[in-house]
Coordinates of C-alpha atoms and ligand atoms in Angstrom, one line a residue:
X1 CA -37.5 9.4 5.0
X2 CA -34.2 11.2 4.7
X3 CA -33.7 13.3 1.7
X4 CA -30.4 13.2 -0.2
X5 CA -29.6 16.7 1.2
X6 CA -30.1 15.4 4.8
X7 CA -27.9 12.4 4.2
X8 CA -25.1 14.6 2.7
X9 CA -25.4 17.0 5.6
X10 CA -25.0 14.3 8.1
X11 CA -22.0 12.9 6.3
X12 CA -20.4 16.4 6.2
X13 CA -21.0 16.9 9.8
X14 CA -19.4 13.7 11.0
X15 CA -16.6 13.1 8.5
X16 CA -14.0 15.6 9.8
X17 CA -10.5 16.1 11.0
X18 CA -9.8 17.2 14.5
X19 CA -8.1 20.4 15.7
X20 CA -4.3 20.1 15.5
X21 CA -2.1 22.9 16.5
X22 CA 1.7 22.6 16.6
X23 CA 2.9 24.7 19.5
X24 CA 4.6 27.9 18.4
X25 CA 2.2 28.5 15.5
X26 CA 2.2 30.2 13.1
X27 CA 4.8 27.9 11.7
X28 CA 7.7 28.8 9.5
X29 CA 5.8 28.3 6.3
X30 CA 3.0 30.6 7.4
X31 CA 5.5 33.2 8.5
X32 CA 7.2 33.1 5.1
X33 CA 3.9 33.5 3.2
X34 CA 2.8 36.4 5.4
X35 CA 6.0 38.2 4.8
X36 CA 5.8 37.6 1.0
X37 CA 2.1 38.6 1.1
X38 CA 2.9 42.0 2.5
X39 CA 5.6 42.5 0.0
X40 CA 3.4 41.8 -3.1
X41 CA -0.2 42.0 -2.2
X42 CA -2.1 45.2 -1.6
X43 CA -2.7 46.4 2.0
X44 CA -6.3 45.5 2.9
X45 CA -7.6 44.3 6.2
X46 CA -5.1 41.7 7.4
X47 CA -3.9 41.8 11.0
X48 CA -0.7 39.7 11.1
X49 CA -0.4 40.2 14.8
X50 CA -3.7 38.7 15.9
X51 CA -4.9 36.6 12.9
X52 CA -1.7 35.1 11.3
X53 CA -3.6 32.4 9.5
X54 CA -2.4 31.2 6.1
X55 CA -5.1 28.9 4.7
X56 CA -4.1 26.1 2.3
X57 CA -7.3 24.2 2.1
X58 CA -10.6 23.5 3.8
X59 CA -12.7 20.5 4.7
X60 CA -16.3 21.2 5.8
X61 CA -15.9 23.4 8.9
X62 CA -12.2 22.9 9.1
X63 CA -9.4 25.0 7.8
X64 CA -5.9 23.6 7.3
X65 CA -3.0 26.0 7.2
X66 CA 0.2 25.8 5.1
X67 CA 2.0 24.2 8.2
X68 CA -0.6 21.5 8.5
X69 CA -2.4 22.9 11.6
X70 CA -6.1 22.3 11.6
X71 CA -8.6 24.9 12.8
X72 CA -12.3 24.9 13.5
X73 CA -13.9 27.8 11.6
X74 CA -16.3 30.3 13.2
X75 CA -15.8 32.9 10.4
X76 CA -17.2 31.4 7.2
X77 CA -14.9 33.5 5.1
X78 CA -16.6 36.7 6.4
X79 CA -20.1 35.2 6.2
X80 CA -19.6 33.9 2.6
X81 CA -18.6 30.2 2.9
X82 CA -21.9 29.3 4.5
X83 CA -21.8 25.7 3.2
X84 CA -18.3 25.0 4.4
X85 CA -15.1 24.4 2.5
X86 CA -14.2 24.0 -0.3
X87 CA -17.9 23.9 -0.9
X88 CA -20.9 21.5 -0.4
X89 CA -20.6 18.3 -2.4
X90 CA -23.8 19.0 -4.3
X91 CA -22.6 22.5 -5.2
X92 CA -19.3 21.0 -6.3
X93 CA -21.1 18.6 -8.6
X94 CA -23.0 21.5 -10.3
X95 CA -19.8 23.5 -10.5
X96 CA -17.9 20.8 -12.4
X97 CA -20.9 20.0 -14.6
X98 CA -21.4 23.6 -15.5
X99 CA -17.8 24.4 -16.3
X100 CA -17.9 21.7 -18.9
X101 CA -20.9 23.5 -20.5
X102 CA -20.5 27.2 -20.1
X103 CA -18.9 29.6 -17.5
X104 CA -18.8 33.0 -19.0
X105 CA -20.5 34.3 -22.2
X106 CA -21.4 38.0 -21.6
X107 CA -24.6 37.5 -19.7
X108 CA -25.5 41.1 -20.0
X109 CA -25.3 41.2 -23.8
X110 CA -26.2 37.6 -24.8
X111 CA -29.0 35.6 -23.2
X112 CA -28.5 32.4 -21.2
X113 CA -31.0 30.2 -19.4
X114 CA -28.9 29.9 -16.2
X115 CA -29.2 33.5 -15.0
X116 CA -32.9 33.4 -15.8
X117 CA -33.4 30.3 -13.6
X118 CA -31.5 32.0 -10.7
X119 CA -33.4 35.3 -11.1
X120 CA -36.8 33.4 -11.1
X121 CA -35.8 31.6 -8.0
X122 CA -34.7 34.7 -6.2
X123 CA -37.8 36.6 -7.2
X124 CA -40.0 33.8 -5.9
X125 CA -38.3 33.5 -2.5
X126 CA -37.7 37.2 -1.7
X127 CA -40.4 38.7 0.5
X128 CA -43.1 40.7 -1.2
X129 CA -46.1 39.8 -3.3
X130 CA -45.1 41.8 -6.3
X131 CA -43.2 41.3 -9.6
X132 CA -39.5 41.4 -9.1
X133 CA -36.4 41.6 -11.3
X134 CA -32.7 40.9 -10.5
X135 CA -29.5 42.6 -11.5
X136 CA -26.4 40.4 -11.2
X137 CA -22.9 41.4 -10.2
X138 CA -19.8 40.1 -8.6
X139 CA -19.7 41.5 -5.1
X140 CA -21.6 43.2 -2.3
X141 CA -20.5 46.7 -3.1
X142 CA -21.6 46.3 -6.7
X143 CA -25.0 45.1 -5.6
X144 CA -25.3 48.2 -3.5
X145 CA -24.1 50.4 -6.3
X146 CA -26.8 48.9 -8.5
X147 CA -29.4 49.7 -5.8
X148 CA -28.1 53.3 -5.6
X149 CA -28.4 53.8 -9.4
X150 CA -31.7 52.0 -9.6
X151 CA -33.4 54.1 -7.0
X152 CA -31.8 57.4 -8.2
X153 CA -33.1 57.0 -11.7
X154 CA -36.5 55.8 -10.5
X155 CA -37.1 58.6 -8.1
X156 CA -35.1 61.2 -10.1
X157 CA -33.6 62.1 -6.8
X158 CA -30.0 62.1 -5.4
X159 CA -30.1 61.8 -1.6
X160 CA -30.0 58.7 0.6
X161 CA -30.9 58.2 4.2
X162 CA -28.5 55.6 5.7
X163 CA -27.7 54.6 9.3
X164 CA -24.8 55.3 11.6
X165 CA -22.9 52.0 12.1
X166 CA -23.8 50.7 8.7
X167 CA -21.4 49.0 6.3
X168 CA -22.5 48.9 2.6
X169 CA -19.1 48.6 0.8
X170 CA -16.0 50.5 -0.1
X171 CA -16.5 51.8 -3.7
X172 CA -17.3 55.5 -3.9
X173 CA -21.1 55.2 -4.0
X174 CA -21.5 52.5 -1.3
X175 CA -18.7 54.1 0.7
X176 CA -20.9 57.2 1.0
X177 CA -23.5 55.1 2.8
X178 CA -21.0 53.3 5.0
X179 CA -20.6 54.7 8.5
X180 CA -19.0 52.2 10.8
X181 CA -15.3 53.2 11.0
X182 CA -13.5 56.4 10.0
X183 CA -10.7 54.4 8.4
X184 CA -13.1 53.4 5.6
X185 CA -13.5 57.0 4.6
X186 CA -10.2 58.5 5.6
X187 CA -8.5 60.3 2.6
X188 CA -11.3 59.5 0.1
X189 CA -13.5 62.6 0.2
X190 CA -15.4 63.4 -2.0
X191 CA -17.4 60.2 -2.1
X192 CA -20.9 60.2 -3.6
X193 CA -22.7 63.3 -2.3
X194 CA -26.1 63.2 -0.8
X195 CA -25.9 60.6 2.0
X196 CA -27.4 61.6 5.3
X197 CA -26.9 59.3 8.3
X198 CA -29.2 58.8 11.2
X199 CA -28.9 56.7 14.4
X200 CA -29.6 53.0 14.1
X201 CA -31.8 51.6 16.9
X202 CA -28.9 49.9 18.6
X203 CA -30.4 48.6 21.9
X204 CA -27.0 48.7 23.7
X205 CA -25.6 52.0 22.4
X206 CA -27.7 54.9 21.1
X207 CA -27.5 58.7 21.4
X208 CA -30.5 58.8 23.8
X209 CA -29.0 56.2 26.3
X210 CA -32.3 54.3 26.1
X211 CA -32.0 50.6 27.2
X212 CA -33.4 49.2 23.9
X213 CA -33.9 45.7 25.4
X214 CA -36.1 47.1 28.2
X215 CA -37.8 49.8 26.0
X216 CA -37.5 48.6 22.4
X217 CA -40.5 50.6 21.1
X218 CA -39.3 53.8 22.7
X219 CA -36.0 53.4 21.0
X220 CA -37.7 52.8 17.6
X221 CA -40.0 55.8 18.0
X222 CA -37.0 58.0 18.7
X223 CA -35.3 56.9 15.5
X224 CA -38.4 57.3 13.3
X225 CA -39.1 60.6 14.9
X226 CA -35.5 61.7 14.2
X227 CA -35.8 60.9 10.5
X228 CA -39.2 62.5 10.2
X229 CA -39.0 65.6 12.4
X230 CA -35.3 66.4 12.3
X231 CA -34.2 65.2 8.9
X232 CA -37.1 65.3 6.5
X233 CA -38.8 68.3 8.1
X234 CA -35.7 70.4 8.5
X235 CA -33.2 70.0 5.7
X236 CA -33.7 67.0 3.4
X237 CA -36.6 67.6 1.0
X238 CA -38.5 64.4 0.7
X239 CA -38.7 64.5 -3.0
X240 CA -34.8 64.6 -3.1
X241 CA -34.6 61.2 -1.3
X242 CA -33.9 58.4 -3.7
X243 CA -34.1 55.7 -1.0
X244 CA -33.6 54.7 2.6
X245 CA -31.0 51.9 3.1
X246 CA -30.5 49.7 6.1
X247 CA -29.0 46.4 7.1
X248 CA -31.5 44.1 8.7
X249 CA -28.8 43.4 11.4
X250 CA -25.8 45.6 11.3
X251 CA -22.8 43.3 10.4
X252 CA -19.4 45.0 10.2
X253 CA -20.8 47.6 12.7
X254 CA -21.0 44.9 15.4
X255 CA -23.8 42.4 14.7
X256 CA -26.4 44.8 16.1
X257 CA -30.0 43.4 16.1
X258 CA -32.6 46.2 16.1
X259 CA -35.9 45.9 18.0
X260 CA -38.6 43.9 16.2
X261 CA -40.8 47.0 15.5
X262 CA -38.0 48.9 13.7
X263 CA -38.5 47.6 10.2
X264 CA -42.3 47.7 10.3
X265 CA -42.1 51.3 11.4
X266 CA -39.4 52.2 8.9
X267 CA -41.4 50.5 6.1
X268 CA -44.4 52.6 7.2
X269 CA -42.4 55.8 7.1
X270 CA -40.9 55.1 3.7
X271 CA -44.3 54.1 2.4
X272 CA -45.9 57.4 3.7
X273 CA -43.5 59.4 1.5
X274 CA -43.2 57.0 -1.4
X275 CA -39.5 56.4 -0.7
X276 CA -38.1 53.0 -1.7
X277 CA -36.6 50.9 1.1
X278 CA -33.4 49.1 0.4
X279 CA -32.4 46.3 2.7
X280 CA -28.7 45.2 2.5
X281 CA -28.6 41.5 3.1
X282 CA -25.1 41.0 1.9
X283 CA -23.9 39.8 5.3
X284 CA -27.0 38.5 6.9
X285 CA -28.9 37.0 4.0
X286 CA -29.0 33.4 2.8
X287 CA -29.9 31.5 5.9
X288 CA -27.3 33.0 8.3
X289 CA -30.0 34.1 10.8
X290 CA -32.2 31.0 10.4
X291 CA -34.4 32.5 7.7
X292 CA -33.4 32.9 4.1
X293 CA -33.5 36.7 4.3
X294 CA -32.9 38.3 7.7
X295 CA -35.6 40.9 7.0
X296 CA -38.1 38.0 7.3
X297 CA -37.7 38.2 11.0
X298 CA -39.3 41.6 10.9
X299 CA -42.2 40.7 8.6
X300 CA -41.4 43.4 6.1
X301 CA -41.0 43.4 2.3
X302 CA -38.4 45.9 1.1
X303 CA -38.4 47.4 -2.4
X304 CA -34.8 46.4 -3.0
X305 CA -32.6 43.7 -1.5
X306 CA -28.9 43.4 -2.0
X307 CA -27.1 40.1 -1.8
X308 CA -23.6 38.7 -2.4
X309 CA -21.2 36.7 -0.2
X310 CA -23.0 33.5 0.7
X311 CA -25.4 33.6 -2.3
X312 CA -22.9 31.2 -4.0
X313 CA -21.8 29.7 -0.7
X314 CA -18.5 31.6 -1.2
X315 CA -17.5 29.2 -4.0
X316 CA -17.5 31.8 -6.8
X317 CA -18.0 35.6 -6.7
X318 CA -21.5 36.8 -7.2
X319 CA -23.7 39.7 -6.2
X320 CA -27.4 40.3 -6.8
X321 CA -29.9 43.2 -6.5
X322 CA -33.5 42.0 -6.3
X323 CA -36.0 44.8 -6.8
X324 CA -39.6 45.6 -7.4
X325 CA -40.0 45.4 -11.2
X326 CA -41.5 48.9 -11.4
X327 CA -38.1 50.3 -10.4
X328 CA -36.3 48.8 -13.4
X329 CA -33.7 50.8 -15.4
X330 CA -35.5 53.0 -17.9
X331 CA -33.3 52.1 -21.0
X332 CA -30.7 49.6 -22.0
X333 CA -27.1 50.6 -21.2
X334 CA -28.0 52.7 -18.1
X335 CA -26.4 50.0 -16.0
X336 CA -24.6 46.8 -16.9
X337 CA -21.3 44.9 -16.4
X338 CA -19.2 42.1 -17.8
X339 CA -19.6 39.2 -15.4
X340 CA -23.2 39.7 -14.4
X341 CA -25.3 36.7 -15.3
X342 CA -22.3 34.5 -15.4
X343 CA -23.5 31.0 -16.1
X344 CA -21.2 29.2 -13.6
X345 CA -22.0 31.6 -10.8
X346 CA -25.7 31.4 -11.5
X347 CA -25.9 27.6 -11.4
X348 CA -23.7 27.5 -8.3
X349 CA -25.9 30.0 -6.5
X350 CA -29.1 28.1 -7.6
X351 CA -27.8 24.9 -6.0
X352 CA -26.5 26.8 -2.9
X353 CA -30.0 28.2 -2.4
X354 CA -31.5 24.8 -2.6
X355 CA -29.0 23.3 0.0
X356 CA -29.4 26.4 2.2
X357 CA -33.2 26.0 2.3
X358 CA -32.7 22.5 3.7
X359 CA -30.4 23.9 6.4
X360 CA -32.7 26.5 7.9
X361 CA -34.2 24.2 10.7
X362 CA -30.7 23.1 11.6
X363 CA -29.5 26.8 11.9
X364 CA -32.5 27.6 14.1
X365 CA -31.8 24.5 16.3
X366 CA -28.3 25.8 17.2
X367 CA -29.5 29.2 18.2
X368 CA -30.2 28.4 21.9
X369 CA -26.7 27.0 22.3
X370 CA -25.2 30.3 21.4
X371 CA -27.7 32.3 23.3
X372 CA -27.3 30.4 26.5
X373 CA -23.5 30.1 26.4
X374 CA -22.9 33.8 25.5
X375 CA -25.3 35.1 28.0
X376 CA -23.7 33.0 30.7
X377 CA -20.4 34.7 29.9
X378 CA -22.1 38.1 30.0
X379 CA -23.2 37.3 33.6
X380 CA -19.8 35.9 34.5
X381 CA -17.5 38.6 33.1
X382 CA -17.5 42.3 33.8
X383 CA -15.9 42.9 30.4
X384 CA -18.6 41.1 28.3
X385 CA -20.8 44.1 27.9
X386 CA -23.4 42.9 25.4
X387 CA -24.5 39.7 23.6
X388 CA -26.7 39.7 20.5
X389 CA -27.6 37.6 17.6
X390 CA -30.0 35.3 15.7
X391 CA -29.5 31.9 14.2
X392 CA -25.8 31.5 13.5
X393 CA -24.9 35.2 13.6
X394 CA -23.7 36.1 17.1
X395 CA -21.5 38.7 18.7
X396 CA -20.0 39.5 22.1
X397 CA -19.1 43.1 22.8
X398 CA -16.0 43.5 24.9
X399 CA -15.8 46.5 27.1
X400 CA -13.7 47.9 29.9
X401 CA -16.6 47.4 32.4
X402 CA -20.3 47.2 32.2
X403 CA -21.0 50.6 33.7
X404 CA -18.8 52.7 31.4
X405 CA -19.4 50.5 28.3
X406 CA -16.1 51.7 27.1
X407 CA -15.0 49.5 24.1
X408 CA -11.9 47.4 24.8
X409 CA -10.4 46.5 21.4
X410 CA -7.1 45.4 23.1
X411 CA -8.8 42.6 25.1
X412 CA -11.0 41.7 22.1
X413 CA -7.9 41.3 19.9
X414 CA -6.2 39.2 22.6
X415 CA -9.2 36.9 22.7
X416 CA -9.2 36.5 18.9
X417 CA -5.5 35.5 19.1
X418 CA -5.9 33.2 22.1
X419 CA -8.7 31.4 20.3
X420 CA -6.6 31.0 17.2
X421 CA -3.8 29.6 19.2
X422 CA -6.2 27.0 20.5
X423 CA -7.5 26.2 17.0
X424 CA -10.6 28.4 16.6
X425 CA -10.9 30.9 13.8
X426 CA -12.9 34.1 14.7
X427 CA -13.3 37.6 13.3
X428 CA -13.9 40.9 15.1
X429 CA -16.7 43.3 14.3
X430 CA -17.4 46.9 15.3
X431 CA -14.9 48.6 17.6
X432 CA -14.6 45.7 20.1
X433 CA -17.0 42.9 19.0
X434 CA -16.2 39.3 18.5
X435 CA -18.4 37.7 15.8
X436 CA -19.3 34.0 15.8
X437 CA -20.4 32.9 12.4
X438 CA -19.7 29.3 11.7
X439 CA -20.6 27.7 8.4
X440 CA -24.3 26.7 8.5
X441 CA -23.3 23.0 8.2
X442 CA -21.7 22.9 11.6
X443 CA -22.8 20.1 13.9
X444 CA -23.9 20.6 17.5
X445 CA -20.8 18.8 18.7
X446 CA -18.5 21.1 16.7
X447 CA -20.5 24.1 17.9
X448 CA -19.9 23.0 21.5
X449 CA -16.2 22.5 20.8
X450 CA -15.9 26.0 19.3
X451 CA -17.7 27.6 22.3
X452 CA -15.5 25.7 24.7
X453 CA -12.4 27.0 23.0
X454 CA -13.7 30.5 23.0
X455 CA -14.5 30.1 26.7
X456 CA -10.8 29.2 27.3
X457 CA -9.6 32.1 25.2
X458 CA -11.8 34.5 27.2
X459 CA -10.3 33.2 30.4
X460 CA -6.8 33.5 29.0
X461 CA -7.4 37.2 28.3
X462 CA -7.7 37.9 32.0
Ligands
PLP501 C1 -23.9 44.5 4.6 C2 -22.8 44.6 3.7 N1 -23.0 45.2 2.5 C3 -22.0 45.3 1.6 C4 -20.8 44.7 1.8 C5 -19.7 44.8 0.7 O1 -19.5 43.6 0.2 P1 -18.2 43.3 -0.7 O2 -17.1 43.2 0.3 O3 -18.5 41.9 -1.3 O4 -18.0 44.4 -1.7 C6 -20.5 44.0 3.0 C7 -19.2 43.4 3.3 O5 -18.9 43.0 4.3 C8 -21.6 44.0 4.0 O6 -21.4 43.3 5.1

């Protein structure tokens, strides 16, 4: 028996436009919008040279630009539009129904049933057999800020242990924990004091030059030892540590998958000293890796989980901080906001969760296609240094050559552009990574098409 979700999924996968690129793109309309954008809109992260894409609308996994070109999307709006564009039909239905009832009514001052339903659902699916509560916000950085304040007031401590290569956001608290590119921090000191960074167990690049694929436990032991013997034992008094924060897979830092034993060992270490463990699932959560929470791959229950991006399938802004109920803010007013608990966002997220749960087997089924194709390129090309990923979260690291492992952002950017010219939308990650994160509704046929185009773009970069 097919469920309604399954039928809708099949319809979404097969009713689609095809790639259409007018030679000489970006077209004149795109060029005009890009010029006007840079005149009026703040400088953020756009790269008009390599990603000159002006999106007018989206249909499933397809993006249509203002000149009518049609692209296949392997970027999911930075891992937010997991259910495709403009959103999944069932989510759209809820969105329209809810806006006719209630969108915003000060969910942090007045009660509404919608946020309670979402919080109950999140508490029930997040790992950990303990009571949980949820703080609602509008973005990833805010969900991290809430985790910072929550653990500070709980532990009455002000320091944090975070990881080199991490990205946790750009506001002054989360920025302190971020450590993936100097540009994020340039000119903004002082950010929140008290953040101490330690090496992440990156199997491909780590300070000890350990091959983490061959010796995963050795790498994990070095990291844990470093925290315990060089940080906690030498200059960070354990009672001053409010929390340890880590991404289950580093996202912006390059889609770095740590060895399996990392989180169990980190959990053990945090538990030994009574330090809460925050896991930032803003990029990897909500089905992206084939499990609802990426941390489930490691069999660990964090004390705090941060979410945003794909929690609403990208349809409306939302952020959430799920935490062990014992950590709760001590008194009303310590932390709050205006849009948290927004009725519209809550109902959209609730339906998104339901649809995403149905998609998990599909996400897992596409994993081998990525794994095999990307590894084939790694064997074939001297400049494909590393391949890593899980589910529908994959990256290639482009280097000058395998021996030196020197990052080659120039070639990476060329590949991104060559792919776009052929109708495939990709994003970079880390210094010279290419991330492959299609919407979770992508079909096998569309996946093959995307990989074929990327293969051509890689060849064109030679
Ligand atoms: C792991 C992680 N945490 C936090 C953030 C910040 O989220 P936002 O851009 O919504 O503030 C990001 C954004 O990419 C992220 O990847």
